[in-house]
Amino acid sequence: MATKKTTTSKVVKKEDTKMKTCTKDSCNMGDQVKPAVKGKKQAAKPTASKKKEPVLKTKSQTVVVAKVDIGFGNALYIRGQGAGLSWEKGIPMENIGADEWRWVTDKASPDGIAFKLLINDSTWALGNDYSVMVGSTSITRPEF
């Protein structure tokens, strides 16, 4: 003899599902704390914001980056024409990594910049002069 399975439905009385949202420190006795939703972060309360002035970029920056290891204690210099550079005296470049140097200017003319790199402003890089257009970045790997 086969028996039939019957399903019974239960009526669940819904209670008031509205919960007061409160923090651990601000709840009163008897208040329900809204459970955190898994995977979502609660928004942080806005704090007094400092008014930041907008950064205005009036001129394009021209950047020269040299990727070269010139040895500990040495410095890389740039000489050239345009943006205040001279072929007679170099300007030290900023060391931004073990083998990375950078020079940035916002004084480049529309004609661009011609340049050459030197170790300690005395040993010239091999090869031809480099050039970079205004507002551009030149990444070089000079050999000495």
PDB file of C-alpha atoms in Angstrom:
ATOM      1  CA  MET A   1       0.000   0.000   0.000  1.00  0.00           C
ATOM      2  CA  ALA A   2       1.429   3.388  -1.051  1.00  0.00           C
ATOM      3  CA  THR A   3       1.234   6.417   1.174  1.00  0.00           C
ATOM      4  CA  LYS A   4       0.798   9.931  -0.067  1.00  0.00           C
ATOM      5  CA  LYS A   5       2.922  12.692   1.246  1.00  0.00           C
ATOM      6  CA  THR A   6       1.075  15.862   1.904  1.00  0.00           C
ATOM      7  CA  THR A   7       2.625  19.214   2.540  1.00  0.00           C
ATOM      8  CA  THR A   8       1.398  21.445   5.203  1.00  0.00           C
ATOM      9  CA  SER A   9       1.952  25.129   5.178  1.00  0.00           C
ATOM     10  CA  LYS A  10       2.686  27.058   8.270  1.00  0.00           C
ATOM     11  CA  VAL A  11       1.467  30.575   8.710  1.00  0.00           C
ATOM     12  CA  VAL A  12       4.152  32.669  10.266  1.00  0.00           C
ATOM     13  CA  LYS A  13       3.043  35.839  11.899  1.00  0.00           C
ATOM     14  CA  LYS A  14       5.324  38.665  10.860  1.00  0.00           C
ATOM     15  CA  GLU A  15       6.413  40.866  13.649  1.00  0.00           C
ATOM     16  CA  ASP A  16       7.425  44.460  13.225  1.00  0.00           C
ATOM     17  CA  THR A  17      10.497  44.162  11.002  1.00  0.00           C
ATOM     18  CA  LYS A  18      11.583  47.768  11.383  1.00  0.00           C
ATOM     19  CA  MET A  19      14.667  48.018  13.528  1.00  0.00           C
ATOM     20  CA  LYS A  20      16.310  51.054  14.921  1.00  0.00           C
ATOM     21  CA  THR A  21      19.792  51.478  13.552  1.00  0.00           C
ATOM     22  CA  CYS A  22      22.206  52.259  16.297  1.00  0.00           C
ATOM     23  CA  THR A  23      25.804  51.765  17.122  1.00  0.00           C
ATOM     24  CA  LYS A  24      27.291  49.773  19.918  1.00  0.00           C
ATOM     25  CA  ASP A  25      27.780  52.921  21.990  1.00  0.00           C
ATOM     26  CA  SER A  26      24.486  54.682  21.223  1.00  0.00           C
ATOM     27  CA  CYS A  27      21.867  51.924  21.741  1.00  0.00           C
ATOM     28  CA  ASN A  28      19.458  52.058  24.631  1.00  0.00           C
ATOM     29  CA  MET A  29      18.354  48.988  26.443  1.00  0.00           C
ATOM     30  CA  GLY A  30      15.656  47.243  24.444  1.00  0.00           C
ATOM     31  CA  ASP A  31      16.681  48.742  21.074  1.00  0.00           C
ATOM     32  CA  GLN A  32      17.370  46.234  18.367  1.00  0.00           C
ATOM     33  CA  VAL A  33      20.667  46.523  16.578  1.00  0.00           C
ATOM     34  CA  LYS A  34      20.409  46.195  12.830  1.00  0.00           C
ATOM     35  CA  PRO A  35      22.606  43.277  11.815  1.00  0.00           C
ATOM     36  CA  ALA A  36      25.485  44.022   9.490  1.00  0.00           C
ATOM     37  CA  VAL A  37      24.962  42.853   5.939  1.00  0.00           C
ATOM     38  CA  LYS A  38      27.692  40.443   4.955  1.00  0.00           C
ATOM     39  CA  GLY A  39      29.994  41.820   2.283  1.00  0.00           C
ATOM     40  CA  LYS A  40      28.898  45.450   2.695  1.00  0.00           C
ATOM     41  CA  LYS A  41      30.568  48.081   4.763  1.00  0.00           C
ATOM     42  CA  GLN A  42      28.563  50.647   6.610  1.00  0.00           C
ATOM     43  CA  ALA A  43      29.114  54.168   5.395  1.00  0.00           C
ATOM     44  CA  ALA A  44      31.332  56.244   7.594  1.00  0.00           C
ATOM     45  CA  LYS A  45      29.840  59.290   9.195  1.00  0.00           C
ATOM     46  CA  PRO A  46      30.927  62.458   7.461  1.00  0.00           C
ATOM     47  CA  THR A  47      33.460  64.415   9.429  1.00  0.00           C
ATOM     48  CA  ALA A  48      34.139  68.084   9.252  1.00  0.00           C
ATOM     49  CA  SER A  49      35.727  68.389   5.857  1.00  0.00           C
ATOM     50  CA  LYS A  50      38.550  70.729   5.148  1.00  0.00           C
ATOM     51  CA  LYS A  51      37.920  72.824   2.107  1.00  0.00           C
ATOM     52  CA  LYS A  52      40.608  72.013  -0.424  1.00  0.00           C
ATOM     53  CA  GLU A  53      41.625  74.536  -2.988  1.00  0.00           C
ATOM     54  CA  PRO A  54      41.539  73.199  -6.543  1.00  0.00           C
ATOM     55  CA  VAL A  55      44.912  72.536  -8.087  1.00  0.00           C
ATOM     56  CA  LEU A  56      45.269  74.651 -11.181  1.00  0.00           C
ATOM     57  CA  LYS A  57      47.751  73.443 -13.744  1.00  0.00           C
ATOM     58  CA  THR A  58      48.587  76.424 -15.869  1.00  0.00           C
ATOM     59  CA  LYS A  59      51.381  74.931 -17.950  1.00  0.00           C
ATOM     60  CA  SER A  60      52.179  71.443 -19.189  1.00  0.00           C
ATOM     61  CA  GLN A  61      55.001  69.665 -17.469  1.00  0.00           C
ATOM     62  CA  THR A  62      57.783  68.172 -19.508  1.00  0.00           C
ATOM     63  CA  VAL A  63      59.519  65.207 -17.890  1.00  0.00           C
ATOM     64  CA  VAL A  64      62.837  63.462 -18.563  1.00  0.00           C
ATOM     65  CA  VAL A  65      63.336  60.054 -16.919  1.00  0.00           C
ATOM     66  CA  ALA A  66      66.628  58.184 -17.119  1.00  0.00           C
ATOM     67  CA  LYS A  67      66.801  54.509 -16.182  1.00  0.00           C
ATOM     68  CA  VAL A  68      70.433  53.824 -15.475  1.00  0.00           C
ATOM     69  CA  ASP A  69      72.612  52.590 -12.598  1.00  0.00           C
ATOM     70  CA  ILE A  70      75.490  55.023 -12.282  1.00  0.00           C
ATOM     71  CA  GLY A  71      76.883  53.659  -9.018  1.00  0.00           C
ATOM     72  CA  PHE A  72      76.515  54.673  -5.397  1.00  0.00           C
ATOM     73  CA  GLY A  73      77.643  58.214  -4.613  1.00  0.00           C
ATOM     74  CA  ASN A  74      77.284  59.499  -8.165  1.00  0.00           C
ATOM     75  CA  ALA A  75      74.689  61.916  -9.495  1.00  0.00           C
ATOM     76  CA  LEU A  76      73.103  62.308 -12.909  1.00  0.00           C
ATOM     77  CA  TYR A  77      72.961  65.733 -14.550  1.00  0.00           C
ATOM     78  CA  ILE A  78      71.128  67.092 -17.559  1.00  0.00           C
ATOM     79  CA  ARG A  79      72.467  69.653 -20.036  1.00  0.00           C
ATOM     80  CA  GLY A  80      70.829  70.971 -23.151  1.00  0.00           C
ATOM     81  CA  GLN A  81      68.867  73.676 -24.897  1.00  0.00           C
ATOM     82  CA  GLY A  82      65.466  75.019 -23.874  1.00  0.00           C
ATOM     83  CA  ALA A  83      63.635  75.264 -20.540  1.00  0.00           C
ATOM     84  CA  GLY A  84      66.597  76.907 -18.833  1.00  0.00           C
ATOM     85  CA  LEU A  85      69.095  74.196 -19.782  1.00  0.00           C
ATOM     86  CA  SER A  86      72.623  75.015 -20.871  1.00  0.00           C
ATOM     87  CA  TRP A  87      75.263  73.018 -22.760  1.00  0.00           C
ATOM     88  CA  GLU A  88      77.960  74.514 -20.481  1.00  0.00           C
ATOM     89  CA  LYS A  89      76.644  73.586 -17.003  1.00  0.00           C
ATOM     90  CA  GLY A  90      74.320  70.774 -15.976  1.00  0.00           C
ATOM     91  CA  ILE A  91      71.347  70.654 -13.628  1.00  0.00           C
ATOM     92  CA  PRO A  92      71.201  67.747 -11.162  1.00  0.00           C
ATOM     93  CA  MET A  93      68.379  65.266 -11.718  1.00  0.00           C
ATOM     94  CA  GLU A  94      66.281  63.864  -8.867  1.00  0.00           C
ATOM     95  CA  ASN A  95      67.068  60.287  -7.844  1.00  0.00           C
ATOM     96  CA  ILE A  96      63.699  58.507  -7.522  1.00  0.00           C
ATOM     97  CA  GLY A  97      64.889  54.897  -7.379  1.00  0.00           C
ATOM     98  CA  ALA A  98      67.967  52.685  -7.316  1.00  0.00           C
ATOM     99  CA  ASP A  99      68.382  53.115 -11.071  1.00  0.00           C
ATOM    100  CA  GLU A 100      65.928  55.876 -11.927  1.00  0.00           C
ATOM    101  CA  TRP A 101      66.435  59.643 -12.260  1.00  0.00           C
ATOM    102  CA  ARG A 102      63.931  62.397 -13.105  1.00  0.00           C
ATOM    103  CA  TRP A 103      63.958  66.047 -14.178  1.00  0.00           C
ATOM    104  CA  VAL A 104      60.698  67.999 -14.499  1.00  0.00           C
ATOM    105  CA  THR A 105      60.082  71.444 -15.943  1.00  0.00           C
ATOM    106  CA  ASP A 106      57.110  73.601 -16.829  1.00  0.00           C
ATOM    107  CA  LYS A 107      59.277  76.099 -18.748  1.00  0.00           C
ATOM    108  CA  ALA A 108      59.600  74.200 -22.043  1.00  0.00           C
ATOM    109  CA  SER A 109      58.996  76.170 -25.210  1.00  0.00           C
ATOM    110  CA  PRO A 110      56.760  74.891 -28.022  1.00  0.00           C
ATOM    111  CA  ASP A 111      59.949  73.867 -29.857  1.00  0.00           C
ATOM    112  CA  GLY A 112      60.706  71.290 -27.157  1.00  0.00           C
ATOM    113  CA  ILE A 113      63.982  70.492 -25.443  1.00  0.00           C
ATOM    114  CA  ALA A 114      67.243  68.975 -26.683  1.00  0.00           C
ATOM    115  CA  PHE A 115      69.313  67.361 -23.936  1.00  0.00           C
ATOM    116  CA  LYS A 116      72.117  65.023 -22.987  1.00  0.00           C
ATOM    117  CA  LEU A 117      72.862  63.305 -19.669  1.00  0.00           C
ATOM    118  CA  LEU A 118      76.127  63.312 -17.703  1.00  0.00           C
ATOM    119  CA  ILE A 119      77.461  61.472 -14.663  1.00  0.00           C
ATOM    120  CA  ASN A 120      78.606  63.993 -12.033  1.00  0.00           C
ATOM    121  CA  ASP A 121      78.277  66.710 -14.696  1.00  0.00           C
ATOM    122  CA  SER A 122      81.504  65.523 -16.323  1.00  0.00           C
ATOM    123  CA  THR A 123      81.075  62.164 -18.127  1.00  0.00           C
ATOM    124  CA  TRP A 124      78.799  62.470 -21.187  1.00  0.00           C
ATOM    125  CA  ALA A 125      76.378  59.730 -22.227  1.00  0.00           C
ATOM    126  CA  LEU A 126      77.277  57.956 -25.467  1.00  0.00           C
ATOM    127  CA  GLY A 127      75.321  58.585 -28.652  1.00  0.00           C
ATOM    128  CA  ASN A 128      73.260  61.434 -30.038  1.00  0.00           C
ATOM    129  CA  ASP A 129      71.348  64.120 -28.167  1.00  0.00           C
ATOM    130  CA  TYR A 130      67.849  63.312 -26.966  1.00  0.00           C
ATOM    131  CA  SER A 131      64.770  65.475 -27.465  1.00  0.00           C
ATOM    132  CA  VAL A 132      61.364  65.812 -25.843  1.00  0.00           C
ATOM    133  CA  MET A 133      58.347  67.877 -26.852  1.00  0.00           C
ATOM    134  CA  VAL A 134      56.591  70.215 -24.424  1.00  0.00           C
ATOM    135  CA  GLY A 135      54.119  68.384 -22.183  1.00  0.00           C
ATOM    136  CA  SER A 136      55.645  64.985 -22.965  1.00  0.00           C
ATOM    137  CA  THR A 137      57.732  62.467 -21.044  1.00  0.00           C
ATOM    138  CA  SER A 138      61.006  61.079 -22.357  1.00  0.00           C
ATOM    139  CA  ILE A 139      62.245  57.800 -20.879  1.00  0.00           C
ATOM    140  CA  THR A 140      65.854  57.073 -21.759  1.00  0.00           C
ATOM    141  CA  ARG A 141      68.348  54.320 -20.988  1.00  0.00           C
ATOM    142  CA  PRO A 142      71.676  56.082 -21.535  1.00  0.00           C
ATOM    143  CA  GLU A 143      74.990  54.259 -21.807  1.00  0.00           C
ATOM    144  CA  PHE A 144      78.241  55.688 -20.527  1.00  0.00           C
TER     145      PHE A 144
END
